[in-house]
Short mmCIF file of C-alpha atoms in Angstrom, two decimals:
data_model
loop_
_atom_site.label_atom_id
_atom_site.label_comp_id
_atom_site.label_asym_id
_atom_site.label_seq_id
_atom_site.Cartn_x
_atom_site.Cartn_y
_atom_site.Cartn_z
CA MET A 1 13.12 38.96 49.44
CA SER A 2 15.27 35.19 48.55
CA THR A 3 13.09 33.75 45.32
CA ASN A 4 11.47 33.36 44.94
CA LYS A 5 14.77 32.20 44.23
CA LYS A 6 14.13 30.47 45.94
CA PHE A 7 14.06 25.98 41.77
CA THR A 8 16.49 23.60 41.58
CA ALA A 9 18.02 22.80 37.92
CA ILE A 10 15.35 20.23 38.31
CA ALA A 11 12.36 21.80 39.70
CA VAL A 12 10.67 24.90 39.46
CA THR A 13 11.45 27.24 42.72
CA THR A 14 9.94 30.29 44.41
CA GLY A 15 10.55 32.68 47.08
CA PHE A 16 12.75 35.33 47.24
CA GLY A 17 14.27 33.94 44.20
CA MET A 18 13.94 30.66 42.77
CA VAL A 19 15.95 29.74 39.83
CA ALA A 20 19.63 28.27 41.02
CA LEU A 21 22.30 29.98 38.92
CA ALA A 22 25.03 27.96 36.75
CA ALA A 23 28.36 28.69 37.58
CA CYS A 24 29.50 31.87 36.05
CA GLY A 25 33.07 34.61 36.47
CA GLY A 26 36.19 33.00 36.01
CA GLY A 27 39.60 34.17 36.87
CA SER A 28 41.46 34.18 39.99
CA ASP A 29 39.16 34.48 43.65
CA SER A 30 38.42 37.20 45.81
CA GLY A 31 41.66 36.62 47.93
CA SER A 32 43.42 38.94 45.37
CA ASP A 33 44.54 42.47 46.14
CA SER A 34 41.96 45.32 45.43
CA GLY A 35 43.07 45.63 41.61
CA SER A 36 41.76 42.31 40.88
CA LYS A 37 39.54 42.10 37.87
CA THR A 38 37.67 39.42 39.77
CA VAL A 39 35.10 40.58 42.01
CA THR A 40 33.04 37.83 44.52
CA LEU A 41 29.67 37.88 45.25
CA VAL A 42 28.36 36.06 48.31
CA SER A 43 24.46 35.15 48.90
CA HIS A 44 21.91 32.51 49.91
CA GLN A 45 21.82 29.35 47.37
CA SER A 46 18.27 31.06 45.72
CA PHE A 47 20.40 34.09 43.74
CA ALA A 48 20.49 34.07 39.74
CA VAL A 49 20.61 36.12 36.95
CA SER A 50 20.29 35.58 33.21
CA ASP A 51 23.64 34.84 31.46
CA ASP A 52 23.28 37.42 29.01
CA VAL A 53 22.71 39.99 32.03
CA LEU A 54 25.57 39.21 33.97
CA LYS A 55 28.02 38.82 30.82
CA ASP A 56 26.93 42.34 29.68
CA PHE A 57 28.18 43.81 33.06
CA GLU A 58 31.37 41.45 33.21
CA LYS A 59 32.10 43.19 29.23
CA LYS A 60 31.14 46.83 30.16
CA SER A 61 32.83 46.61 34.06
CA GLY A 62 35.88 44.79 33.36
CA TYR A 63 35.05 42.09 35.97
CA GLN A 64 34.73 39.30 36.37
CA VAL A 65 31.59 38.07 38.81
CA LYS A 66 32.20 34.87 40.87
CA VAL A 67 28.69 33.55 43.39
CA LEU A 68 29.52 31.83 46.31
CA LYS A 69 26.21 30.66 47.66
CA SER A 70 25.29 29.22 50.89
CA GLY A 71 21.79 27.91 52.09
CA ASP A 72 18.58 29.89 53.20
CA ALA A 73 18.82 33.85 53.67
CA GLY A 74 18.82 32.99 57.10
CA GLU A 75 22.19 30.43 56.75
CA ALA A 76 23.99 32.79 54.54
CA VAL A 77 23.38 35.78 56.58
CA ASN A 78 24.93 34.24 59.64
CA LYS A 79 28.06 32.79 57.88
CA ALA A 80 28.71 36.03 56.82
CA ILE A 81 29.03 37.46 60.21
CA LEU A 82 31.33 34.50 61.41
CA THR A 83 33.64 34.85 58.67
CA LYS A 84 33.53 38.98 58.98
CA ASP A 85 37.33 39.24 59.77
CA THR A 86 38.52 37.14 56.98
CA PRO A 87 35.32 38.01 54.40
CA GLN A 88 34.66 35.18 51.74
CA GLY A 89 33.88 37.90 49.38
CA ASP A 90 33.37 41.70 48.40
CA VAL A 91 29.64 42.12 48.50
CA PHE A 92 26.78 40.15 50.22
CA PHE A 93 23.47 40.00 48.77
CA GLY A 94 20.11 38.51 50.11
CA VAL A 95 19.79 39.80 53.67
CA ASP A 96 16.54 41.17 54.42
CA ASN A 97 14.62 43.50 56.88
CA THR A 98 14.05 40.37 58.76
CA LEU A 99 17.18 40.02 59.80
CA LEU A 100 19.05 43.46 58.65
CA SER A 101 19.89 45.17 61.94
CA ARG A 102 21.60 41.66 62.86
CA ALA A 103 24.21 42.60 60.24
CA LEU A 104 24.09 46.20 60.60
CA ASP A 105 24.89 45.55 64.52
CA ASN A 106 27.68 43.34 63.48
CA ASP A 107 29.46 45.63 61.47
CA LEU A 108 28.98 43.72 58.69
CA PHE A 109 29.23 46.34 55.64
CA THR A 110 31.21 49.44 54.73
CA PRO A 111 29.07 52.50 54.00
CA TYR A 112 28.62 53.03 50.11
CA LYS A 113 25.66 55.27 48.51
CA ALA A 114 24.78 53.37 45.29
CA LYS A 115 24.55 54.89 42.09
CA GLY A 116 20.83 55.12 40.74
CA LEU A 117 19.70 55.37 44.37
CA GLN A 118 17.43 58.60 43.23
CA GLY A 119 15.51 55.97 41.43
CA ILE A 120 14.46 53.96 44.83
CA PRO A 121 11.50 55.16 47.17
CA GLU A 122 12.62 56.19 49.87
CA ASP A 123 10.77 54.23 51.91
CA GLN A 124 12.41 51.44 51.02
CA GLN A 125 16.17 52.88 52.04
CA LEU A 126 16.04 51.43 55.48
CA ASP A 127 19.50 52.70 56.17
CA ALA A 128 19.23 55.65 54.08
CA GLY A 129 21.43 58.11 56.78
CA LYS A 130 24.37 55.80 56.40
CA HIS A 131 24.02 53.68 52.99
CA ARG A 132 25.36 50.62 54.67
CA ALA A 133 22.54 48.55 52.99
CA THR A 134 21.14 49.29 49.47
CA PRO A 135 18.00 47.74 48.56
CA VAL A 136 17.31 45.27 45.44
CA ASP A 137 14.03 43.54 45.65
CA THR A 138 11.01 43.41 47.43
CA GLY A 139 8.98 40.28 48.16
CA ASP A 140 5.86 39.04 49.78
CA VAL A 141 6.04 36.22 52.04
CA CYS A 142 2.61 34.33 51.84
CA VAL A 143 0.73 30.83 52.05
CA ASN A 144 0.13 29.52 48.85
CA TYR A 145 -2.14 26.67 48.30
CA ASP A 146 -2.90 23.61 46.04
CA LYS A 147 -6.07 24.51 43.69
CA LYS A 148 -6.46 21.13 42.42
CA TYR A 149 -6.65 19.65 46.24
CA PHE A 150 -9.02 22.31 47.22
CA ALA A 151 -11.11 21.69 44.29
CA ASP A 152 -10.95 18.15 44.33
CA LYS A 153 -12.34 18.09 48.25
CA LYS A 154 -14.63 21.34 47.17
CA LEU A 155 -13.53 23.49 49.92
CA ASP A 156 -12.58 26.62 50.06
CA PRO A 157 -8.80 27.82 50.14
CA PRO A 158 -7.79 29.91 53.41
CA LYS A 159 -7.80 33.58 52.88
CA THR A 160 -6.23 34.94 56.21
CA LEU A 161 -4.24 33.89 59.04
CA ASP A 162 -7.20 32.77 60.67
CA ASP A 163 -8.43 30.47 58.54
CA LEU A 164 -5.49 28.59 58.99
CA THR A 165 -6.39 27.54 62.66
CA LYS A 166 -9.94 26.17 61.47
CA PRO A 167 -10.59 22.57 61.68
CA SER A 168 -11.31 22.65 57.66
CA TYR A 169 -7.30 23.23 57.51
CA LYS A 170 -5.82 20.50 60.29
CA ASN A 171 -2.97 18.75 59.01
CA LEU A 172 -2.30 20.66 55.57
CA LEU A 173 0.19 23.74 56.51
CA VAL A 174 3.77 23.22 56.33
CA THR A 175 5.93 26.04 57.22
CA GLU A 176 10.00 26.96 57.51
CA ASN A 177 11.51 27.16 60.45
CA ALA A 178 11.84 30.79 61.55
CA ALA A 179 15.01 30.34 63.34
CA THR A 180 16.91 28.99 60.23
CA SER A 181 14.71 30.12 57.08
CA SER A 182 13.69 33.80 55.77
CA PRO A 183 10.37 33.02 54.58
CA GLY A 184 9.81 31.01 58.08
CA LEU A 185 11.02 34.13 60.11
CA GLY A 186 8.82 36.16 58.11
CA PHE A 187 5.62 34.25 58.45
CA LEU A 188 6.23 34.43 62.42
CA LEU A 189 6.50 38.50 62.29
CA GLY A 190 3.59 38.28 60.01
CA THR A 191 1.36 37.06 63.02
CA ALA A 192 2.97 39.33 65.64
CA ALA A 193 1.87 42.59 63.09
CA GLU A 194 -1.59 41.06 62.97
CA TYR A 195 -1.91 39.53 66.60
CA GLY A 196 0.62 41.73 68.38
CA ASP A 197 3.37 40.62 71.23
CA LYS A 198 0.80 38.90 73.24
CA GLY A 199 -1.36 37.38 70.91
CA TRP A 200 0.90 35.68 68.14
CA PRO A 201 2.07 33.17 70.89
CA ASP A 202 -1.72 31.68 71.66
CA TYR A 203 -1.90 31.77 67.61
CA TRP A 204 0.61 29.37 66.94
CA LYS A 205 -0.56 27.48 69.81
CA LYS A 206 -3.50 26.72 67.49
CA LEU A 207 -1.59 26.16 64.52
CA LYS A 208 0.23 23.54 66.16
CA ALA A 209 -2.51 21.69 67.37
CA ASN A 210 -4.36 21.92 64.36
CA GLY A 211 -1.51 19.49 62.61
CA LEU A 212 0.92 22.51 61.20
CA LYS A 213 4.38 20.74 59.92
CA VAL A 214 7.82 22.90 60.37
CA VAL A 215 10.71 22.14 58.20
CA ASP A 216 13.95 24.06 58.10
CA GLY A 217 14.05 25.58 54.82
CA TRP A 218 11.84 26.87 51.91
CA GLU A 219 13.65 23.96 49.05
CA GLN A 220 12.34 21.26 51.72
CA ALA A 221 9.00 22.88 51.98
CA TYR A 222 8.27 24.17 48.72
CA ASN A 223 10.18 21.36 46.23
CA GLU A 224 9.00 18.18 48.98
CA GLU A 225 6.17 18.45 50.82
CA PHE A 226 3.55 21.41 49.06
CA SER A 227 1.59 19.03 46.54
CA GLY A 228 0.79 21.97 44.25
CA SER A 229 4.57 22.61 43.22
CA ALA A 230 6.27 20.78 40.38
CA GLY A 231 8.61 18.88 43.01
CA GLY A 232 6.26 18.00 45.20
CA LYS A 233 4.67 16.27 42.32
CA LYS A 234 7.50 14.25 42.03
CA ALA A 235 8.18 14.12 45.52
CA GLY A 236 4.58 12.58 46.39
CA ALA A 237 4.06 15.87 48.69
CA ASP A 238 0.95 15.66 50.89
CA ARG A 239 0.81 19.37 52.26
CA PRO A 240 -1.62 21.41 50.07
CA LEU A 241 -0.41 24.42 52.00
CA VAL A 242 2.90 25.86 52.21
CA VAL A 243 4.46 29.26 53.49
CA SER A 244 6.18 30.32 50.12
CA TYR A 245 5.60 33.39 48.22
CA ALA A 246 3.48 35.88 46.32
CA SER A 247 5.26 35.52 43.29
CA SER A 248 5.64 31.36 43.17
CA PRO A 249 2.80 30.93 41.18
CA PRO A 250 4.38 32.42 37.66
CA VAL A 251 7.36 29.95 38.60
CA GLU A 252 4.60 26.96 38.18
CA VAL A 253 3.71 28.16 34.89
CA LEU A 254 6.83 29.44 33.42
CA TYR A 255 8.58 26.22 33.85
CA ALA A 256 5.68 23.72 33.07
CA LYS A 257 5.87 21.66 30.06
CA PRO A 258 2.91 21.95 28.24
CA LYS A 259 2.54 25.90 29.51
CA PRO A 260 -1.24 25.64 31.61
CA LYS A 261 -4.11 28.32 30.94
CA GLU A 262 -3.43 29.64 34.77
CA ALA A 263 -1.47 28.90 38.04
CA PRO A 264 -1.98 25.57 39.60
CA THR A 265 -1.09 27.12 42.67
CA GLY A 266 -2.44 29.87 44.47
CA VAL A 267 -1.80 32.65 47.18
CA ALA A 268 -3.86 33.42 50.54
CA THR A 269 -3.47 37.13 50.11
CA GLY A 270 -4.60 37.94 53.96
CA THR A 271 -1.42 36.24 55.13
CA CYS A 272 1.53 38.07 53.75
CA PHE A 273 3.95 39.78 55.17
CA ARG A 274 6.57 42.35 52.82
CA GLN A 275 10.19 41.28 52.67
CA THR A 276 13.00 43.79 51.47
CA GLU A 277 16.43 41.88 50.21
CA PHE A 278 19.59 44.24 50.41
CA ALA A 279 23.06 44.10 49.37
CA GLY A 280 25.87 45.38 51.17
CA LEU A 281 29.50 46.17 50.58
CA LEU A 282 31.53 43.43 53.16
CA SER A 283 33.74 45.04 55.49
CA GLY A 284 37.26 44.11 54.88
CA ALA A 285 36.54 43.21 51.05
CA LYS A 286 39.61 43.17 48.99
CA ASN A 287 37.95 43.89 45.81
CA GLU A 288 35.99 47.25 47.04
CA GLU A 289 36.12 49.08 43.58
CA GLY A 290 34.51 46.11 42.35
CA GLY A 291 32.18 45.53 45.02
CA LYS A 292 30.76 48.95 44.66
CA ALA A 293 30.53 48.01 40.64
CA LEU A 294 28.55 45.46 41.48
CA ILE A 295 26.44 46.87 43.86
CA ASP A 296 25.60 49.84 41.38
CA PHE A 297 24.80 46.94 38.81
CA LEU A 298 22.37 45.06 41.56
CA ILE A 299 20.09 48.29 41.08
CA SER A 300 20.72 48.98 37.25
CA LYS A 301 17.74 48.62 35.21
CA GLU A 302 18.67 45.68 33.50
CA PHE A 303 19.64 43.96 36.14
CA GLN A 304 16.08 45.35 38.02
CA GLU A 305 14.48 44.26 34.91
CA ASP A 306 15.92 41.12 35.09
CA LEU A 307 14.69 40.00 38.80
CA PRO A 308 11.05 39.15 38.17
CA LEU A 309 12.15 35.93 35.91
CA THR A 310 15.22 35.09 37.46
CA MET A 311 14.63 35.16 41.04
CA PHE A 312 10.82 35.82 40.76
CA VAL A 313 10.83 39.06 43.26
CA ASP A 314 9.88 42.97 42.23
CA PRO A 315 12.26 45.30 41.61
CA VAL A 316 12.85 48.45 43.51
CA LEU A 317 13.69 50.25 40.83
CA GLU A 318 10.49 52.34 40.26
CA ASP A 319 10.54 52.62 36.11
CA ALA A 320 11.48 49.10 35.79
CA ARG A 321 9.11 46.70 33.84
CA LEU A 322 7.72 44.06 34.65
CA PRO A 323 7.39 41.02 32.17
CA GLU A 324 3.97 39.71 31.21
CA VAL A 325 3.64 36.75 32.49
CA TYR A 326 4.89 37.96 36.29
CA THR A 327 2.59 40.29 35.89
CA GLU A 328 -0.56 38.05 34.62
CA PHE A 329 0.08 35.03 36.69
CA GLY A 330 1.42 36.73 39.77
CA THR A 331 -0.39 37.98 42.94
CA LYS A 332 -0.32 41.88 43.60
CA ILE A 333 -0.67 42.07 47.35
CA ASP A 334 -2.15 45.52 48.68
CA LYS A 335 -1.99 45.25 52.17
CA PRO A 336 0.89 43.39 53.56
CA TYR A 337 1.84 43.06 57.05
CA THR A 338 4.53 45.53 58.05
CA LEU A 339 6.69 45.99 60.76
CA ASP A 340 9.01 49.13 61.78
CA PRO A 341 12.25 47.78 61.47
CA GLU A 342 13.15 49.12 65.03
CA LYS A 343 10.14 46.70 66.14
CA ILE A 344 11.85 43.80 64.43
CA ALA A 345 15.21 44.72 65.79
CA GLY A 346 14.13 45.17 69.33
CA ASN A 347 12.31 41.33 69.44
CA ARG A 348 13.16 39.20 66.96
CA GLU A 349 15.34 37.20 69.13
CA ASP A 350 12.80 37.31 71.86
CA TRP A 351 10.33 36.30 69.52
CA VAL A 352 12.53 33.03 67.82
CA LYS A 353 13.12 31.64 70.92
CA SER A 354 9.99 31.96 72.04
CA TRP A 355 8.33 30.24 68.72
CA GLN A 356 11.17 27.37 69.12
CA SER A 357 9.71 26.68 72.62
CA LEU A 358 6.12 26.66 71.53
CA VAL A 359 5.89 24.95 68.42
CA LEU A 360 9.29 22.25 67.97
CA LYS A 361 9.04 21.41 71.83
#
């Protein structure tokens, strides 16, 4: 999902969340006891929330929120698992369906049935029976393209995964490392969903032969390598295709000055994989009550309606309203690739190892 979130303060960002969060909260840290009025949220670097929305929660709940952010979603999950015996905070946000089983198998979360779950579709509640992970948002990992590049070259942009292996698109695509990046892993899983256990390795061999470039994370891929983003233009990027999100184009409009009449980037709708992001109460949290209140807040209507223009993801709450700029310039993906959580859990590690051998060596 992470937004997305996935721009820095000086550049538009996109992905499962896209705008960097300014420092917020105060008071003592999460090392205080359960009576502490500070609650600590651990997340990826793309977590964001509007100041007024956060302050309203702090005023109503009596808690001050401290946010600790570390790397891409995959990196943040790994760090949370490594520190689970002495958790850095009370709530973790940002583990998605591609990595959820890793968090659950490592007993990262304490069960908590959040208030407001009845407003979230059952098919989003992947841990509904045990309530260890609460769904917060969804997003689609998709290839984005630079409209100007393809118009100038008089070349149709790719639409499907198959298109990306054609000679017309040689040396044009940059993607993230599937072993270290959530969108990178999502893109890999999308190819597994399309081509199956036996077919996806051959597909990646074709992508590599067609000049695929791989970087560590989304920030580098989108804001440094992709020619269609504001950051990429400043950096002199030369890759007009990037693995990002279906919700990335609205960001390029929202933060541009002057605002363009249409987004400068587009989405290859036949390349998309659906992600859902979750939050959980960290096992051993020192402020469990504050953590529970914070999880309730994350699925409240106020926070859910704030998501589209802060982290550029879709809310999971069914009656949450979407802003006009988000719906006008975003791309709705009607048939994204998906995989059963059990399928992901049973194959993810082997798939990633095989991917590394095929693509990085």
